[in-house]
mmCIF file of C-alpha atoms and ligand atoms in Angstrom:
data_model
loop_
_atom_site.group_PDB
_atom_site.id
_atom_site.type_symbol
_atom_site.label_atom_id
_atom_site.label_comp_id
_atom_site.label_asym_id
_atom_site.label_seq_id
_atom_site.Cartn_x
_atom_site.Cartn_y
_atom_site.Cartn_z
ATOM 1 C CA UNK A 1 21.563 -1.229 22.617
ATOM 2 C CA UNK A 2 20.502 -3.830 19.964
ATOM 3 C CA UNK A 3 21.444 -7.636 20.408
ATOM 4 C CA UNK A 4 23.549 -9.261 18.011
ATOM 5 C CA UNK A 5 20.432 -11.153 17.027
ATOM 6 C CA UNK A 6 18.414 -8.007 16.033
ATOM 7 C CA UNK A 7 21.519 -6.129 14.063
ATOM 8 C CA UNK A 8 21.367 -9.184 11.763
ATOM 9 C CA UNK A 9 17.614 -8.844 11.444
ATOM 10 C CA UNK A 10 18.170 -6.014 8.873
ATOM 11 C CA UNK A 11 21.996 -6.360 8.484
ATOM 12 C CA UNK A 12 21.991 -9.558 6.487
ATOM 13 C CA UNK A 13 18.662 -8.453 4.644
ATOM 14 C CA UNK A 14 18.833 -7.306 1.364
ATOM 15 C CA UNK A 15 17.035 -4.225 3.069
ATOM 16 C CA UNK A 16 20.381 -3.280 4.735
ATOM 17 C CA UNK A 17 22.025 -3.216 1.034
ATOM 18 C CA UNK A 18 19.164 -0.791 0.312
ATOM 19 C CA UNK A 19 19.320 1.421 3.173
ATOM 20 C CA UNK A 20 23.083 1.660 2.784
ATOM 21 C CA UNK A 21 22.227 2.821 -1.278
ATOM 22 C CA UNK A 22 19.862 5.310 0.098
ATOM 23 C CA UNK A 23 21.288 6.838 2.393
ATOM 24 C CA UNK A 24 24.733 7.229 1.049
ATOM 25 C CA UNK A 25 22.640 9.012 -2.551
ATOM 26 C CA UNK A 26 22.051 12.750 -2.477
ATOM 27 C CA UNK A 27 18.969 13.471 -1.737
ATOM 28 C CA UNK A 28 18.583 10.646 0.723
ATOM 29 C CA UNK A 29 15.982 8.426 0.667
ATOM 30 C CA UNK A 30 14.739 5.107 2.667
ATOM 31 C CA UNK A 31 12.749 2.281 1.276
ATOM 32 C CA UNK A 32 9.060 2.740 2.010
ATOM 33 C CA UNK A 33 9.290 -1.093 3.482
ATOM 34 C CA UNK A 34 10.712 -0.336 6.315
ATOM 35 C CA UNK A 35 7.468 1.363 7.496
ATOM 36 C CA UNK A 36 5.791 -2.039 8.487
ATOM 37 C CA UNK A 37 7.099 -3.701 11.683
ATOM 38 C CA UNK A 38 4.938 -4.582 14.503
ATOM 39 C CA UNK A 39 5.176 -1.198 15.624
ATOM 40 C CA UNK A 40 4.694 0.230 12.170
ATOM 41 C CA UNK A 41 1.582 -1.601 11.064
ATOM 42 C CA UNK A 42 -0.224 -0.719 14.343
ATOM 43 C CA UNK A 43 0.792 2.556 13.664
ATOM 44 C CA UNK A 44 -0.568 2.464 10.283
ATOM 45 C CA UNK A 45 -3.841 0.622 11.586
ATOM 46 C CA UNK A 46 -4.066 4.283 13.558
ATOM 47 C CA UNK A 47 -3.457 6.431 10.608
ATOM 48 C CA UNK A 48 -6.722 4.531 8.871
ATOM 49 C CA UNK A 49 -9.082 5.042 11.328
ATOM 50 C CA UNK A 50 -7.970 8.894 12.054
ATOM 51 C CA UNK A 51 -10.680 11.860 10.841
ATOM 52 C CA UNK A 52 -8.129 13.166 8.354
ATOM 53 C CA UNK A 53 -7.343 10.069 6.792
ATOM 54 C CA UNK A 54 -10.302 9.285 4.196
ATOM 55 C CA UNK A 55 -8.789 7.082 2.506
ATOM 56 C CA UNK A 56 -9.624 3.568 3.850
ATOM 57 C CA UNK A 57 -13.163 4.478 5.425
ATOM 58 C CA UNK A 58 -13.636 6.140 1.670
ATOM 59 C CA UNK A 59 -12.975 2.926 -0.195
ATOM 60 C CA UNK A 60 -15.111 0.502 2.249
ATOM 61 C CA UNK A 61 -18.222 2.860 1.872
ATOM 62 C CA UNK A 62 -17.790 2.508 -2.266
ATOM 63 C CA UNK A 63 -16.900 -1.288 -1.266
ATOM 64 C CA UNK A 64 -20.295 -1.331 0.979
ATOM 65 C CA UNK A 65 -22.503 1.271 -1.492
ATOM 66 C CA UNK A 66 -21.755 -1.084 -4.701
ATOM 67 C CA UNK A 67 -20.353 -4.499 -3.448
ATOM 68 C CA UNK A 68 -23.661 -5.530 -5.566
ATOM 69 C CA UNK A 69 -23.231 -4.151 -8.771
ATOM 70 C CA UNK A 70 -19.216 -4.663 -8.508
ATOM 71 C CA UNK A 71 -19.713 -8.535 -8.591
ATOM 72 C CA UNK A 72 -22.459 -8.412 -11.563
ATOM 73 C CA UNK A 73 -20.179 -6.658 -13.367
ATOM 74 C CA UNK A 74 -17.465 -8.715 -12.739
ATOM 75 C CA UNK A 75 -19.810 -12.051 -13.865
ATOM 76 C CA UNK A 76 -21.185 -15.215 -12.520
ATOM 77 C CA UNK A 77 -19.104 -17.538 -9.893
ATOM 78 C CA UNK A 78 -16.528 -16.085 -8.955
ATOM 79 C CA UNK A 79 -12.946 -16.913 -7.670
ATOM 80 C CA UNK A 80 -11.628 -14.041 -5.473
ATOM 81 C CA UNK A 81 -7.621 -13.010 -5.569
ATOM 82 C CA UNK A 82 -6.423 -10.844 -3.533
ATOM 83 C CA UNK A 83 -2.686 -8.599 -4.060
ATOM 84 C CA UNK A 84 -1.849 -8.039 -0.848
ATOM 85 C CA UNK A 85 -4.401 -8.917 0.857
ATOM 86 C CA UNK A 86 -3.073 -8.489 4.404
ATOM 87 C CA UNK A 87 -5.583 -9.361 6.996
ATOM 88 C CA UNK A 88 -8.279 -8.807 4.069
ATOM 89 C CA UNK A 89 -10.584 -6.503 6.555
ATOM 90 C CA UNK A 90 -11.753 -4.669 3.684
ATOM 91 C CA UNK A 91 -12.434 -8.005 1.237
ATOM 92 C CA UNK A 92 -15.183 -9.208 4.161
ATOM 93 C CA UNK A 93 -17.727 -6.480 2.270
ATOM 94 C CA UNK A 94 -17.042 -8.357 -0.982
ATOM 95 C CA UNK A 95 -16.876 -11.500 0.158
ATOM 96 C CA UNK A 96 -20.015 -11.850 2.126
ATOM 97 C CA UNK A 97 -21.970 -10.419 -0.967
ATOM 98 C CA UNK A 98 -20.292 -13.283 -3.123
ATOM 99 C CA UNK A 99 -21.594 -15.822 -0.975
ATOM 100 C CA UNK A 100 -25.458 -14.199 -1.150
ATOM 101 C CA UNK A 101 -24.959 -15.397 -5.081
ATOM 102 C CA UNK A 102 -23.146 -18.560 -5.123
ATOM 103 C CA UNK A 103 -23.274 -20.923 -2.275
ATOM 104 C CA UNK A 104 -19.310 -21.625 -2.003
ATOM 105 C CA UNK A 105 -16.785 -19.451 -3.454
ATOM 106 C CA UNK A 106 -12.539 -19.593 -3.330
ATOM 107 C CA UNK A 107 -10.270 -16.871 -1.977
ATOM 108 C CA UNK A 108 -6.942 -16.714 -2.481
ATOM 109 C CA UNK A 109 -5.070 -13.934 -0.523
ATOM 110 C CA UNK A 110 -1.391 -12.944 -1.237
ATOM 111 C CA UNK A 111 0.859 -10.986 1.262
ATOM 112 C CA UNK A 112 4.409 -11.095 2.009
ATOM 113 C CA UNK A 113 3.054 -11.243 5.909
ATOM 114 C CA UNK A 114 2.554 -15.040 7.016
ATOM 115 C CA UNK A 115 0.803 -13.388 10.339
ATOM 116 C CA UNK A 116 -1.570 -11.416 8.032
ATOM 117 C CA UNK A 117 -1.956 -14.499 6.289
ATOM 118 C CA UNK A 118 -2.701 -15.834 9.499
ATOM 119 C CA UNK A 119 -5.257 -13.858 11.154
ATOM 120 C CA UNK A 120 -6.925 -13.203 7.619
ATOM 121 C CA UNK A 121 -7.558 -17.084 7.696
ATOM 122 C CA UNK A 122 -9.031 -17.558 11.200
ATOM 123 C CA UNK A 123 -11.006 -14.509 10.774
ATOM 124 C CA UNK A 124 -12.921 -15.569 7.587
ATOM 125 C CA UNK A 125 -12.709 -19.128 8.384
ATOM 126 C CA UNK A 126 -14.884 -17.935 11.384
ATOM 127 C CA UNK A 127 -16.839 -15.414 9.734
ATOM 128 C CA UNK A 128 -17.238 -17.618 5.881
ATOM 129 C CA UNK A 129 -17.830 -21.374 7.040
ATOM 130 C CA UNK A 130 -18.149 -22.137 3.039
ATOM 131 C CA UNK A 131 -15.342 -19.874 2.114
ATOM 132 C CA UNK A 132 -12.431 -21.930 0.864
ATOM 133 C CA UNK A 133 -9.054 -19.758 1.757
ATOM 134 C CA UNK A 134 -5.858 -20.605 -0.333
ATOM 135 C CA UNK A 135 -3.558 -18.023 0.990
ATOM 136 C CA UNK A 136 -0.073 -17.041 -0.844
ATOM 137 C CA UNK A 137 3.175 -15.801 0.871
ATOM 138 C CA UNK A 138 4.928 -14.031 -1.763
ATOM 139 C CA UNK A 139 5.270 -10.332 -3.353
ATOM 140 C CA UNK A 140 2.923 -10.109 -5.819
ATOM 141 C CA UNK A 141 5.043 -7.122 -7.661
ATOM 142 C CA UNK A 142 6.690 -9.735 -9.643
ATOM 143 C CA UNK A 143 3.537 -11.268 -10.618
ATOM 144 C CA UNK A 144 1.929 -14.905 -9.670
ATOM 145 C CA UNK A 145 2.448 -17.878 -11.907
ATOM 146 C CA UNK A 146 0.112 -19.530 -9.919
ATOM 147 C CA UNK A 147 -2.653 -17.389 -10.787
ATOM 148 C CA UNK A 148 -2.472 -18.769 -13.975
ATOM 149 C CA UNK A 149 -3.077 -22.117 -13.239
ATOM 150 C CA UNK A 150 -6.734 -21.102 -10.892
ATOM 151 C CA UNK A 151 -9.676 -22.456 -13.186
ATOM 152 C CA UNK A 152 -12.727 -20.866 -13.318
ATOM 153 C CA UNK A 153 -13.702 -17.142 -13.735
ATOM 154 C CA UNK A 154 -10.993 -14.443 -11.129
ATOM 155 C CA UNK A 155 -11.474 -11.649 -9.869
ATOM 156 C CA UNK A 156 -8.260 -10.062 -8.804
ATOM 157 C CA UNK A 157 -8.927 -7.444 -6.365
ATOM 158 C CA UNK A 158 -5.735 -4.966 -5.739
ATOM 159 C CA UNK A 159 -7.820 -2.572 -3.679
ATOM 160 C CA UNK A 160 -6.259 -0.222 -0.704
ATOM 161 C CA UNK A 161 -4.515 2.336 -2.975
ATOM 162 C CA UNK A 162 -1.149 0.636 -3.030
ATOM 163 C CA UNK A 163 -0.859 1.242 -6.400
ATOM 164 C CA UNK A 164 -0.331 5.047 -5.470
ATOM 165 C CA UNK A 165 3.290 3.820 -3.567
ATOM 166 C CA UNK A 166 4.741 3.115 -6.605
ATOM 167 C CA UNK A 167 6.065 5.059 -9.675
ATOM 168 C CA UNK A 168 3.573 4.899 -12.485
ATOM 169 C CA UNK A 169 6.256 2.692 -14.659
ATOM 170 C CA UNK A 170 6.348 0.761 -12.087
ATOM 171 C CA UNK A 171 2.595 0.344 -11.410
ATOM 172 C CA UNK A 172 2.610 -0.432 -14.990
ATOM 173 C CA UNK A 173 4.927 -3.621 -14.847
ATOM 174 C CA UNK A 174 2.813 -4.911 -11.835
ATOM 175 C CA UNK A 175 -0.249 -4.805 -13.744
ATOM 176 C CA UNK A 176 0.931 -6.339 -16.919
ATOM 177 C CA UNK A 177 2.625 -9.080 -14.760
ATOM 178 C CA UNK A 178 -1.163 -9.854 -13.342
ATOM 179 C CA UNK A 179 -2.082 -9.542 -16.448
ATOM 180 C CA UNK A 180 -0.490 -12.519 -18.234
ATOM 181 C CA UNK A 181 -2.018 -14.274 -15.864
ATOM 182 C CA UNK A 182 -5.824 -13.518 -16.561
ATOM 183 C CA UNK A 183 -8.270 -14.669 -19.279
ATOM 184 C CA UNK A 184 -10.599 -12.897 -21.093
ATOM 185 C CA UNK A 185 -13.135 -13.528 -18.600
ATOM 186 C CA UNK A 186 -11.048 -12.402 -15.736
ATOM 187 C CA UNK A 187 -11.288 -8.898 -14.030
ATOM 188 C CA UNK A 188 -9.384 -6.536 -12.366
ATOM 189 C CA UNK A 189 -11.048 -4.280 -9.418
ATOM 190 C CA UNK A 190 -8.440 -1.557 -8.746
ATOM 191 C CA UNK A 191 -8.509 0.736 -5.936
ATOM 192 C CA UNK A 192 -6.626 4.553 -6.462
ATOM 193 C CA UNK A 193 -7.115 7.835 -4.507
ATOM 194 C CA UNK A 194 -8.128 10.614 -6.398
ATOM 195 C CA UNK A 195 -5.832 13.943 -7.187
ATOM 196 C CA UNK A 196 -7.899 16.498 -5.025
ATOM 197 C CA UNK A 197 -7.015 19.536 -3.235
ATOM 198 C CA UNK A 198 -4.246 19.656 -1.120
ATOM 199 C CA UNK A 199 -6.403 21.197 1.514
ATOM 200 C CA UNK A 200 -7.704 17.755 1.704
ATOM 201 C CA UNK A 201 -4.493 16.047 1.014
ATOM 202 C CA UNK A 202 -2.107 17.625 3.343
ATOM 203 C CA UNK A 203 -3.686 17.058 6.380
ATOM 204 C CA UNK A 204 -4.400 13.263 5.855
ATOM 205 C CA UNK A 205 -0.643 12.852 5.250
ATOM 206 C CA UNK A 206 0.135 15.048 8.542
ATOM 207 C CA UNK A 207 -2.617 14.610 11.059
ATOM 208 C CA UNK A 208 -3.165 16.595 14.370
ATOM 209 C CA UNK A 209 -2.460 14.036 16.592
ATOM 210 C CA UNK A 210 0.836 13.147 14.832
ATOM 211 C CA UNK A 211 -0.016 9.776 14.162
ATOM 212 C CA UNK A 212 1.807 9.693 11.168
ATOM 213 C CA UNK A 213 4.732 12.159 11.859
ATOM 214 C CA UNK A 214 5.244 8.547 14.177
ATOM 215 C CA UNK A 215 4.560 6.176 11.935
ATOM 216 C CA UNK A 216 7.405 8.185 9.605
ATOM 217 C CA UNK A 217 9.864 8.068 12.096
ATOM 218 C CA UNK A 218 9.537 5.048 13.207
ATOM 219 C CA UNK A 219 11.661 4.228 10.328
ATOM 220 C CA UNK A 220 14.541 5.799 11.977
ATOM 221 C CA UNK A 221 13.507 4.222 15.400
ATOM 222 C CA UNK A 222 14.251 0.928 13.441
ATOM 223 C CA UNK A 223 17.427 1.959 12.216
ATOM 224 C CA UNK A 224 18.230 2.686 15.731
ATOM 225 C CA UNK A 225 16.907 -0.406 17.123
ATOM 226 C CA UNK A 226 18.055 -2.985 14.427
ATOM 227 C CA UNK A 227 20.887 -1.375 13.370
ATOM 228 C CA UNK A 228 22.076 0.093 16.222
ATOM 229 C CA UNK A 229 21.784 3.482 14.657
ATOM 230 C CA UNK A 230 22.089 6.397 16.804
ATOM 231 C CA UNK A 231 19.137 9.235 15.124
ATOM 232 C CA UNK A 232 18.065 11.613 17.380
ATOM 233 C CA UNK A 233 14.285 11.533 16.590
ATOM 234 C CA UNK A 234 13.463 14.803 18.078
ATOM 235 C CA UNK A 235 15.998 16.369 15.739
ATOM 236 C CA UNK A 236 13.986 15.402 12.733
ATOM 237 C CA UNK A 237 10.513 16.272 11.539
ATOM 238 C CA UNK A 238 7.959 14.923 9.497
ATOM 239 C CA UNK A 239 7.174 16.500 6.355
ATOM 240 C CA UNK A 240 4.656 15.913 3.925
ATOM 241 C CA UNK A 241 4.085 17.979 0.314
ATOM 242 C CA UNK A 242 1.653 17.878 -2.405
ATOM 243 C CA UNK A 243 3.991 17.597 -5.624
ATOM 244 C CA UNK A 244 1.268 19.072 -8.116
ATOM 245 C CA UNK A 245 3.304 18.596 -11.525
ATOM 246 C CA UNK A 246 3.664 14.722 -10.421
ATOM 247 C CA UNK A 247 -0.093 14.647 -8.856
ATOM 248 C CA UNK A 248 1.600 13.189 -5.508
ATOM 249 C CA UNK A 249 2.050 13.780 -2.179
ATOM 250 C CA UNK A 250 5.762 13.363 -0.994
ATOM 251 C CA UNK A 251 6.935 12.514 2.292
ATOM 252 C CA UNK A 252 10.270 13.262 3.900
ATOM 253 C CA UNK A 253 12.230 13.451 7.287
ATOM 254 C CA UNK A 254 13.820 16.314 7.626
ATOM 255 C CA UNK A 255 16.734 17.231 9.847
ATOM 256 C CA UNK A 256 16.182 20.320 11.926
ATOM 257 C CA UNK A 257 20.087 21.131 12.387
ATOM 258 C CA UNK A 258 23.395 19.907 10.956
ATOM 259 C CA UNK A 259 24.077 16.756 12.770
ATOM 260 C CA UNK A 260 25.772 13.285 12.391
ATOM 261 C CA UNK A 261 24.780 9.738 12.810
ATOM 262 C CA UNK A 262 26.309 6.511 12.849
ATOM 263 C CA UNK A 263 24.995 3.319 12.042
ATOM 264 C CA UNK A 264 27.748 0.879 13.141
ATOM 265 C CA UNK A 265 25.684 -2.251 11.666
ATOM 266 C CA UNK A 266 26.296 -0.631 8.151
ATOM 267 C CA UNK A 267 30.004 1.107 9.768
ATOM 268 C CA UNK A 268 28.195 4.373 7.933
ATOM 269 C CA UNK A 269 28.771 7.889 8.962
ATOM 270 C CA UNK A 270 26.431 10.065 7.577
ATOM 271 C CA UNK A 271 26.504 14.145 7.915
ATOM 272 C CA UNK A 272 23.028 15.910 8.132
ATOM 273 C CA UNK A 273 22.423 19.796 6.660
ATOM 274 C CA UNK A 274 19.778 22.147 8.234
ATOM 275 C CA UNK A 275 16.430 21.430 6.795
ATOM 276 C CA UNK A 276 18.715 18.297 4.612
ATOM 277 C CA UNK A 277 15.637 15.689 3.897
ATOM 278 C CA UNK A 278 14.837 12.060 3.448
ATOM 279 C CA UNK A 279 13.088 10.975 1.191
ATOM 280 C CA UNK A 280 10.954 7.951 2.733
ATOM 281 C CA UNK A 281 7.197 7.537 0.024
ATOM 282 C CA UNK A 282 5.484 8.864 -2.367
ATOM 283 C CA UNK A 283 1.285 8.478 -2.658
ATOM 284 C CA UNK A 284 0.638 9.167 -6.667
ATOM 285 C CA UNK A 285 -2.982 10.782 -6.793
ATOM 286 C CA UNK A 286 -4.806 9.001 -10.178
ATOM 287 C CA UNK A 287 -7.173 11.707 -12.286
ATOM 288 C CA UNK A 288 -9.112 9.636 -14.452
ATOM 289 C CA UNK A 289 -6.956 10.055 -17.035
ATOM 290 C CA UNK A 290 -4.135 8.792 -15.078
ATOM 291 C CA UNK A 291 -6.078 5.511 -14.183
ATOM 292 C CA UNK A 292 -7.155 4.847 -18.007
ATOM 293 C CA UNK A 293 -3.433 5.376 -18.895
ATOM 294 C CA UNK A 294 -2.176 2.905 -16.457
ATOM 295 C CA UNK A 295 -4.146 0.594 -17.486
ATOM 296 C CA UNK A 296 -4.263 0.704 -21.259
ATOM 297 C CA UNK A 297 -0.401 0.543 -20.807
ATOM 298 C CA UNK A 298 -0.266 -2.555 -18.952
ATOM 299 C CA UNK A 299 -2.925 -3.874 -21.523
ATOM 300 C CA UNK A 300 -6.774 -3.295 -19.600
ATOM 301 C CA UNK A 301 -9.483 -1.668 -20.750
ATOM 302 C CA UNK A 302 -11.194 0.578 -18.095
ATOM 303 C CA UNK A 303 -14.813 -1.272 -17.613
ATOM 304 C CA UNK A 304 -16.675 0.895 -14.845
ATOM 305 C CA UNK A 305 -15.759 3.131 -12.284
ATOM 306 C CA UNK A 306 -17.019 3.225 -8.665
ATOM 307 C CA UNK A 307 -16.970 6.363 -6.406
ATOM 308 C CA UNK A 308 -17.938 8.184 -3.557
ATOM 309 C CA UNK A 309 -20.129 11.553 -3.851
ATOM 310 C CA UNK A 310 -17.059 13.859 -3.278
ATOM 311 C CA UNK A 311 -14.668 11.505 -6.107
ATOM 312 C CA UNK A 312 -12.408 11.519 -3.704
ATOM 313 C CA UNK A 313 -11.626 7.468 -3.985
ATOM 314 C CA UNK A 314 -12.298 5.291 -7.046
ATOM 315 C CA UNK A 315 -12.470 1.511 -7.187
ATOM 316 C CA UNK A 316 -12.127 0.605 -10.772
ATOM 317 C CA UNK A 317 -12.942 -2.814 -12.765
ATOM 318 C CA UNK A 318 -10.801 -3.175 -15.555
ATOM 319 C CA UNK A 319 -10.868 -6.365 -18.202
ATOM 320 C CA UNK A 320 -7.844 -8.018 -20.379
HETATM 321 N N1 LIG B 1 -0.399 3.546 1.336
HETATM 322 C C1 LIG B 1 -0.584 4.636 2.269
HETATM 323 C C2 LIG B 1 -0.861 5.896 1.486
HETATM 324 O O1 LIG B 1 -0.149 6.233 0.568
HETATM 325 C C3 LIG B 1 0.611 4.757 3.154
HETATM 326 C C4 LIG B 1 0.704 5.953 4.043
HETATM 327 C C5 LIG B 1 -0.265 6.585 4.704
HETATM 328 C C6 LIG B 1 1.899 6.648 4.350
HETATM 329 N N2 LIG B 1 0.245 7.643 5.413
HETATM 330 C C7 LIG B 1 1.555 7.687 5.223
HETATM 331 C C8 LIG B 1 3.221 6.482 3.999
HETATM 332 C C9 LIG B 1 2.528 8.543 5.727
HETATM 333 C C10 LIG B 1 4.176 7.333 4.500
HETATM 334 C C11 LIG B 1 3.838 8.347 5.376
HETATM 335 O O2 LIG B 1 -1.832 6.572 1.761
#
């Protein structure tokens, strides 16, 4: 049973205007948000070190292979951004290679987590005695002002395939809202999974130790907890589908009998089919193509590309 304290939590959120949207559309769906609680970003910190999932240990061997030639391309003294940046574990690769080629450099992280914020700060404050660490709490989907106003040569990094969670119109607005805020100088290193074979694909969104089937229901184990939402979790099942025509991998929860739940935060009733889904992220898969697209759209030219020996990650620096 949830405390009045924790129903508000989500109840008075905008979230709870969302999840009441979603869930009352046909097909269902759930904002891809809700994934990271406490319990869901230490579930997710799982999912990236799991053998399936090549995705983050992918990127920080390109990051680790070509942190080098990634800042001479990107120019002389730099100032590091970072879209969100969380606890910037990744960004250490760059960083320390930065500070082999100028003696003091600027790093300005952005998350909508104040803790990631946080432990980023004491970690590289530890790590980087002459890193100076501006961090920014705010959602960077709506762009930065601020980044406007940072003199001297950027590098934004958005690395961590985040770009793949949204649609590619809206990847599109993101990047042309970072992009009003750059100079010619400026850069932008981008980091997007590869479309590959589903034999490679499947499993890393559906691992054998059911990591992630978790981590995907967890969302219901929120409603339940913060909304006082009564799913049966073992009467739903993770799902996860390579959507070939869209280059994406889709991710559901299905329901494995007709059933009802109600969520008396919300004072929703909702009825559940056999095999009736919800629709909870999609994870767009960039072809080369895809990635000069994007980016020509939201007004970057493509500079270099970055990869590992199998393509299946790219980390690409792309100029106003
Ligand atoms: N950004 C991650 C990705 O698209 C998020 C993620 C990993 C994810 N595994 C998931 C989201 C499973 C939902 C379900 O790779």
């Amino acid at each position: 049973m949830a405390t009045s304290k924790q129903l508000q939590f989500i109840a008075d959120d905008a979230i709870s205007l969302e999840v009441r949207k979603g869930l009352g559309a046909t097909p269902k769906r759930l904002p891809a948000k809700l994934f990271y609680d406490e319990i869901g970003s230490a579930l997710f910190e799982q999912i990236t070190e799991l053998p399936e999932y090549y995705l983050t240990r992918t990127e920080r061997s390109i990051l680790e292979g070509f942190a080098g030639e990634i800042l001479q391309q990107a120019g002389p003294s730099l100032t590091l951004v970072e879209l969100g940046a969380g606890t910037a574990s990744k960004t250490c690769i760059l960083i320390e290679e930065l500070l082999h080629r100028q003696r003091r450099a600027l790093f300005y992280p952005i998350d909508v987590s104040p803790s990631a914020l946080d432990e980023a700060m004491r970690q590289l404050g530890r790590q980087f005695p002459s890193l100076r660490v501006n961090p920014i709490v705010g959602d960077y989907t709506g762009g930065v002002p601020a980044l406007g106003r940072i003199s001297g040569r950027k590098l934004v990094l958005y690395i961590g395939s985040s770009i793949g969670n949204f649609e590619p119109c809206e990847a599109i607005g993101i990047l042309r809202r970072i992009r009003r805020t750059l100079r010619p100088d400026d850069a932008l290193l981008l980091g997007a999974d590869f479309a590959k074979s589903p034999k490679i694909l499947l499993p890393a969104y559906d691992d054998s130790q059911g990591v992630t089937a978790a981590f995907n229901k967890n969302i219901l184990a929120r409603l339940n907890r913060e909304l006082d939402a009564d799913f049966d979790l073992d009467q739903f099942r993770h799902i996860a589908l390579w959507n070939r025509r869209h280059s994406r991998m889709e991710i559901y929860l299905e329901s494995m009998a007709a059933q009802s739940v109600f969520i008396p935060a919300l004072d929703m009733d909702l009825s559940f089919e056999p095999e009736e889904r919800i629709h909870t992220e999609n994870s767009y898969k960039y072809t080369d193509e895809m990635i000069v697209s994007i980016l020509r759209q939201s007004g970057f030219t493509l500079e270099q590309t970055w990869c590992d020996r199998k393509k299946w990650f790219g980390v690409h620096l792309a100029r106003v």
